[in-house]
Coordinates of C-alpha atoms in Angstrom, one line a residue:
X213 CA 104.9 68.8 86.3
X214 CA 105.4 71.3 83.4
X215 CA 107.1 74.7 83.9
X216 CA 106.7 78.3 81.8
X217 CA 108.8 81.0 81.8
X218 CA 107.0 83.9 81.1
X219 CA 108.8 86.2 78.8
X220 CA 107.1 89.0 79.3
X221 CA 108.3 89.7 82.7
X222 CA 110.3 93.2 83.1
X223 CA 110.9 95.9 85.5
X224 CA 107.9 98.6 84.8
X225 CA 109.2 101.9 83.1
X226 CA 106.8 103.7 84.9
X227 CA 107.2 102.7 88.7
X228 CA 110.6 102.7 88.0
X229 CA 111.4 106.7 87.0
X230 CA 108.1 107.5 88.8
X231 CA 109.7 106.5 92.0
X232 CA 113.1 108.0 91.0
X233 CA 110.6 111.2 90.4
X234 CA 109.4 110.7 94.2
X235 CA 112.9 110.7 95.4
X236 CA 114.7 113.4 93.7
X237 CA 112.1 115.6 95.0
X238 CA 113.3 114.1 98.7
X239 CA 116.9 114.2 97.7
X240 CA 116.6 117.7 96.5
X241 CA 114.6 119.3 99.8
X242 CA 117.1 117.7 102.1
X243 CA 120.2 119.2 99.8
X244 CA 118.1 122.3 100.6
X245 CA 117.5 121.6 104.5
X246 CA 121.2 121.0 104.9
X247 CA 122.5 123.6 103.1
X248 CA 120.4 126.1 105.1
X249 CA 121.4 124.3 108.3
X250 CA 124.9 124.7 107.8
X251 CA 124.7 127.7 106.1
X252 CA 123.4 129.0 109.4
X253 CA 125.9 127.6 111.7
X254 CA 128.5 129.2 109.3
X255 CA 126.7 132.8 110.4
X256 CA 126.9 131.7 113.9
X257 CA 130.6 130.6 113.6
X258 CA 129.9 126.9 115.0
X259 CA 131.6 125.6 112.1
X260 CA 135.0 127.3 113.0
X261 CA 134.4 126.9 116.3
X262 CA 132.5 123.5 117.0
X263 CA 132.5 123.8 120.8
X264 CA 129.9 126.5 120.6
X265 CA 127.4 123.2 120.6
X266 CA 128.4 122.2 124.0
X267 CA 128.2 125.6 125.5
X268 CA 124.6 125.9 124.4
X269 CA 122.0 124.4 127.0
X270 CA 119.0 124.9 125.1
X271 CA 117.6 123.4 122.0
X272 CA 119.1 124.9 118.7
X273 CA 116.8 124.6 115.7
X274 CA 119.6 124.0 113.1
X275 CA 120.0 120.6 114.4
X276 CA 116.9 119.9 113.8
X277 CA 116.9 121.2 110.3
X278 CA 120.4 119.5 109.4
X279 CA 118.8 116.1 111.0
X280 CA 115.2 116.2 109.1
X281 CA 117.7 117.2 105.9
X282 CA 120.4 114.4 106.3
X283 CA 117.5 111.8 106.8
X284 CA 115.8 113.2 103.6
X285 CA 119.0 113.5 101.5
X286 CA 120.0 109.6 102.2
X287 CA 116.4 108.6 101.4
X288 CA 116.5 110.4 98.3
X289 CA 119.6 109.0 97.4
X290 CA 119.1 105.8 98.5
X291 CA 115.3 106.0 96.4
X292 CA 117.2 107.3 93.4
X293 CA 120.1 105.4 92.7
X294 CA 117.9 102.1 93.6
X295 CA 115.6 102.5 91.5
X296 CA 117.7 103.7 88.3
X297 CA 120.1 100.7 89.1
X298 CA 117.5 98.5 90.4
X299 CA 119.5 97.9 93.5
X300 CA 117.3 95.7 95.8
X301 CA 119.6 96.6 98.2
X302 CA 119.1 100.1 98.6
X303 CA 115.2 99.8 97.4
X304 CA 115.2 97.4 100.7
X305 CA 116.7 99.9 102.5
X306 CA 114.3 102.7 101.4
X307 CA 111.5 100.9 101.7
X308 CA 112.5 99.8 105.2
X309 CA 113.1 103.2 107.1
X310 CA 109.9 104.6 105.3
X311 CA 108.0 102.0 107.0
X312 CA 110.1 102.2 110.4
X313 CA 109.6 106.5 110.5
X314 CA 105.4 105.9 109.6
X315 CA 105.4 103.2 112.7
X316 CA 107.4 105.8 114.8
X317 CA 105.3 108.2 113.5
X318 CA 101.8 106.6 114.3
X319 CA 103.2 105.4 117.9
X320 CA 104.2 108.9 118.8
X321 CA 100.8 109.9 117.4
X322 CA 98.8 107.3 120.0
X323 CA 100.8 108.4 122.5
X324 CA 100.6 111.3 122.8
X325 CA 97.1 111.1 123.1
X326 CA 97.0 108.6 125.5
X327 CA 99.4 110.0 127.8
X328 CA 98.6 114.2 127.3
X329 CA 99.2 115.5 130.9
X330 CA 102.7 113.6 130.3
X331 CA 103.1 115.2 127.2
X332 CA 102.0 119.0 128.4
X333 CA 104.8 118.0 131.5
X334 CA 107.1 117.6 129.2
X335 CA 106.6 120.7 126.2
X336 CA 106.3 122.7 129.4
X337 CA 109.6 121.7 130.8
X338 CA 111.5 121.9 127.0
X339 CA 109.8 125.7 126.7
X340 CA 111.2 126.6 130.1
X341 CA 114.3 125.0 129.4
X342 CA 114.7 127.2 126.4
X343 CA 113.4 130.1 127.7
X344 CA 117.1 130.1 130.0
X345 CA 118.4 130.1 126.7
X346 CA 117.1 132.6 125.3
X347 CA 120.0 135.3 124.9
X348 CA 122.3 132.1 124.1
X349 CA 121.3 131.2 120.3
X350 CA 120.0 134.0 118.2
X351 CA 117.9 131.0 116.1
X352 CA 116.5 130.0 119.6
X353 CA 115.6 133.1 120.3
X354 CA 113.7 133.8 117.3
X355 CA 111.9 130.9 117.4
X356 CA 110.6 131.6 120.8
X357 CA 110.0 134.8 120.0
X358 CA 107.9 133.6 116.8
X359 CA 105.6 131.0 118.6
X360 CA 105.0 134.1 121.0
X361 CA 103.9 136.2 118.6
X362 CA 101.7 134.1 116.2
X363 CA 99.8 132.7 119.4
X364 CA 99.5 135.7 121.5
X365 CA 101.2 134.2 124.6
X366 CA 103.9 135.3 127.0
X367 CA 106.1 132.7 128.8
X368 CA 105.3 128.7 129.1
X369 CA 102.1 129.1 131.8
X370 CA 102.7 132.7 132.3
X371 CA 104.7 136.0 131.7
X372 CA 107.0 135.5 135.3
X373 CA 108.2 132.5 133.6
X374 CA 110.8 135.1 132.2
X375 CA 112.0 135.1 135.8
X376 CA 114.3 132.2 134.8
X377 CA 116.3 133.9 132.4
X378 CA 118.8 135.5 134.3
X379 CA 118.5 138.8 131.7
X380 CA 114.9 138.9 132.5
X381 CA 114.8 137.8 136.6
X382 CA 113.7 140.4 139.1
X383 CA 116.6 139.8 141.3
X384 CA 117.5 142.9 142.8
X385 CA 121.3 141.6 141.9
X386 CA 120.9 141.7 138.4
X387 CA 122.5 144.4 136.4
X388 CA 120.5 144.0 133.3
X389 CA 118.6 146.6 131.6
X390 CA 115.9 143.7 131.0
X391 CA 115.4 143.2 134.5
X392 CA 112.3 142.2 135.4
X393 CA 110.8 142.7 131.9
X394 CA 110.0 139.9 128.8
X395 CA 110.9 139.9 125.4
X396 CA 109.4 142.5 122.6
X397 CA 107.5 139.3 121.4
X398 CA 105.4 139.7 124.9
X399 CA 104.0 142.9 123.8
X400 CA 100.1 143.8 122.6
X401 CA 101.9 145.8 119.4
X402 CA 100.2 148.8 118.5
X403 CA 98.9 148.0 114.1
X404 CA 99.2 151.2 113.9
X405 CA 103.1 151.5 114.5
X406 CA 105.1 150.4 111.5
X407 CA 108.2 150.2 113.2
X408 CA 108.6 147.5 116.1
X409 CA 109.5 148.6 119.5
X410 CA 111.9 146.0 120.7
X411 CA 112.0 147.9 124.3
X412 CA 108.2 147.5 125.0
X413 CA 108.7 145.0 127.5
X414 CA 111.5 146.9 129.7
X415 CA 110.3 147.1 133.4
X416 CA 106.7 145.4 132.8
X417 CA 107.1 143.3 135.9
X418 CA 107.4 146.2 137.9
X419 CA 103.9 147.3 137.2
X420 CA 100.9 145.7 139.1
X421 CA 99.8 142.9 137.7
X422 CA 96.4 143.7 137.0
X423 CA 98.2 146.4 134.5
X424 CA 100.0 143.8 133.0
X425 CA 97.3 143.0 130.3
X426 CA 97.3 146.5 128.9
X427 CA 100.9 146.5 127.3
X428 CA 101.5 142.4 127.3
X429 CA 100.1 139.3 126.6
X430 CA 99.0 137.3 130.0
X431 CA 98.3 133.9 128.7
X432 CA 101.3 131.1 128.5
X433 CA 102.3 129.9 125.5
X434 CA 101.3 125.8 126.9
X435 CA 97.5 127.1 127.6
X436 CA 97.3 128.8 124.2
X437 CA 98.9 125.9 122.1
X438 CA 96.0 123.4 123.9
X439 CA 93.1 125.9 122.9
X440 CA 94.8 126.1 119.0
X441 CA 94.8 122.3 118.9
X442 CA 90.9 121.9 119.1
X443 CA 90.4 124.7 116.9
X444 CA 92.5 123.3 114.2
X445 CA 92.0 119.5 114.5
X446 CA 91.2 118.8 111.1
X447 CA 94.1 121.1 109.8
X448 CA 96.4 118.5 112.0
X449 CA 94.8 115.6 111.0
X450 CA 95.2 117.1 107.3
X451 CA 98.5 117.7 107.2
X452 CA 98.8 114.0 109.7
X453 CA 96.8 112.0 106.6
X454 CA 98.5 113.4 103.4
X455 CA 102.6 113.1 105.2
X456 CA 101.2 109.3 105.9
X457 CA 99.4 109.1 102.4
X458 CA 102.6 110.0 100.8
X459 CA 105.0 107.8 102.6
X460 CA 102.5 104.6 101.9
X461 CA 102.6 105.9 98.1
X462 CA 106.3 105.4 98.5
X463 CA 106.5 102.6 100.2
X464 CA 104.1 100.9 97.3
X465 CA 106.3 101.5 94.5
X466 CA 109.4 100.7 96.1
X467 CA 107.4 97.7 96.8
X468 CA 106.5 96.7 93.2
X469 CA 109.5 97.8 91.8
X470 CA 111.7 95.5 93.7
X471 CA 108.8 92.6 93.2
X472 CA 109.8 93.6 89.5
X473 CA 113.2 93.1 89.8
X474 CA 113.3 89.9 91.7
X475 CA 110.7 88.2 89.3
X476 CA 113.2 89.3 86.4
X477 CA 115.9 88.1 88.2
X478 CA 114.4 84.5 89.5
X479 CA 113.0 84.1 85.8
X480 CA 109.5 83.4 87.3
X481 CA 108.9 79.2 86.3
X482 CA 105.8 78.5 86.9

């Protein structure tokens, strides 16, 4: 049997520094994520005081943001400096937790619609776990107050959901000024009035309920996210396709570049 080397085998220029391309873009949105993340911890004082995290029992944004932006800065790196050393290594390793966050991806994706009252249970319990929170972390407490607002909705199924936060609870105990009120984000705002009136929800819950409508918003936040979701399917399937589009387009030239690399290195005799 006769063997050939063929001499024309090389790692490709282009899949090489177009990957390293695709990665410093990854690299430089997680420098970004993190920096923000910890930029905003800084203004909260966690950094200089690190037990703040454990006296907070709701969910804090920033560790989201710091977690999506460490993932994406070792990526990046990892993509980077594999591909401009041609380290199989870290290509592996690249490679490897893309295809591992796409599965998890795609599984949470199935279930979730397989198992939707579970799901609703459980985004119901998280909101009103937060809602507690809400006077704990300012970043918490402009999320929430953001989701109310851009959907129109007051509380997770309704606006006495507020009732849990002990600012907000009609206890006759309670010495707050909020009592038995909701948040400024609760409130039908006037388009007319430029500047926003962050007391417009002071006392609401006193008021009949059938007089509730006229200065807030009645609907739960739960109920209004599951009538968005049919109305914007295809935006959600969208932005669903092209994340899964781009991490396969990754995943292929990592792929071929380390194929590339190893044919160099074995010499290819055929």
């Amino acid at each position: 049997m006769h063997y050939y080397r063929y001499s024309s085998a090389e790692v490709s220029c282009w899949y090489k520094y177009l990957l390293f391309s695709y990665n410093i873009i990854f690299w430089l949105a997680g420098v970004a994520f993190l920096g923000a993340g910890l930029w905003a911890w800084s203004e909260k004082g966690v950094l200089s005081d690190i037990s703040q995290m454990t006296r907070l029992h709701g969910f804090d944004p920033v560790i989201l943001i710091l977690f999506v932006g460490g993932i994406m800065f070792i990526l990046g790196f990892a993509g980077c400096v594999g591909a401009l050393r041609e380290n199989i290594c870290l290509l592996k390793f690249f490679c490897g937790t893309i295809v591992l966050i796409f599965i998890l991806e795609l599984a949470a994706a199935v279930l979730a619609f397989l198992f939707q009252d579970w799901v609703r249970d459980r985004v119901e319990t998280f909101f009103k776990n937060n809602i507690k929170s809400y006077r704990d972390d300012i970043d918490l407490q402009n999320l929430i107050d953001s989701l109310q607002k851009m959907n129109n909705c007051c509380g997770a199924q309704e606006p006495n959901d507020w009732n849990l936060n002990i600012y907000f609870n009609c206890s006759s105990t309670s010495k707050s000024r909020e009592r038995c009120g909701v948040p400024f984000s609760c409130c039908i705002q006037d388009p007319a009035q430029k500047v926003v009136n962050t007391q417009c929800g002071y006392d609401v819950r006193n008021l009949p309920v059938s007089a509730w409508g006229e200065r807030i918003y009645t609907r739960g936040c739960i109920p209004a996210l599951e009538a968005w979701l049919p109305r914007n399917i295809y935006i959600v399937a969208g932005i669903f396709v092209a994340i899964s589009l781009l991490q396969i387009f990754g995943i292929f030239l990592a792929r071929t570049l380390i194929c590339d690399i190893e044919a160099v290195k074995a010499g290819y005799h055929f």
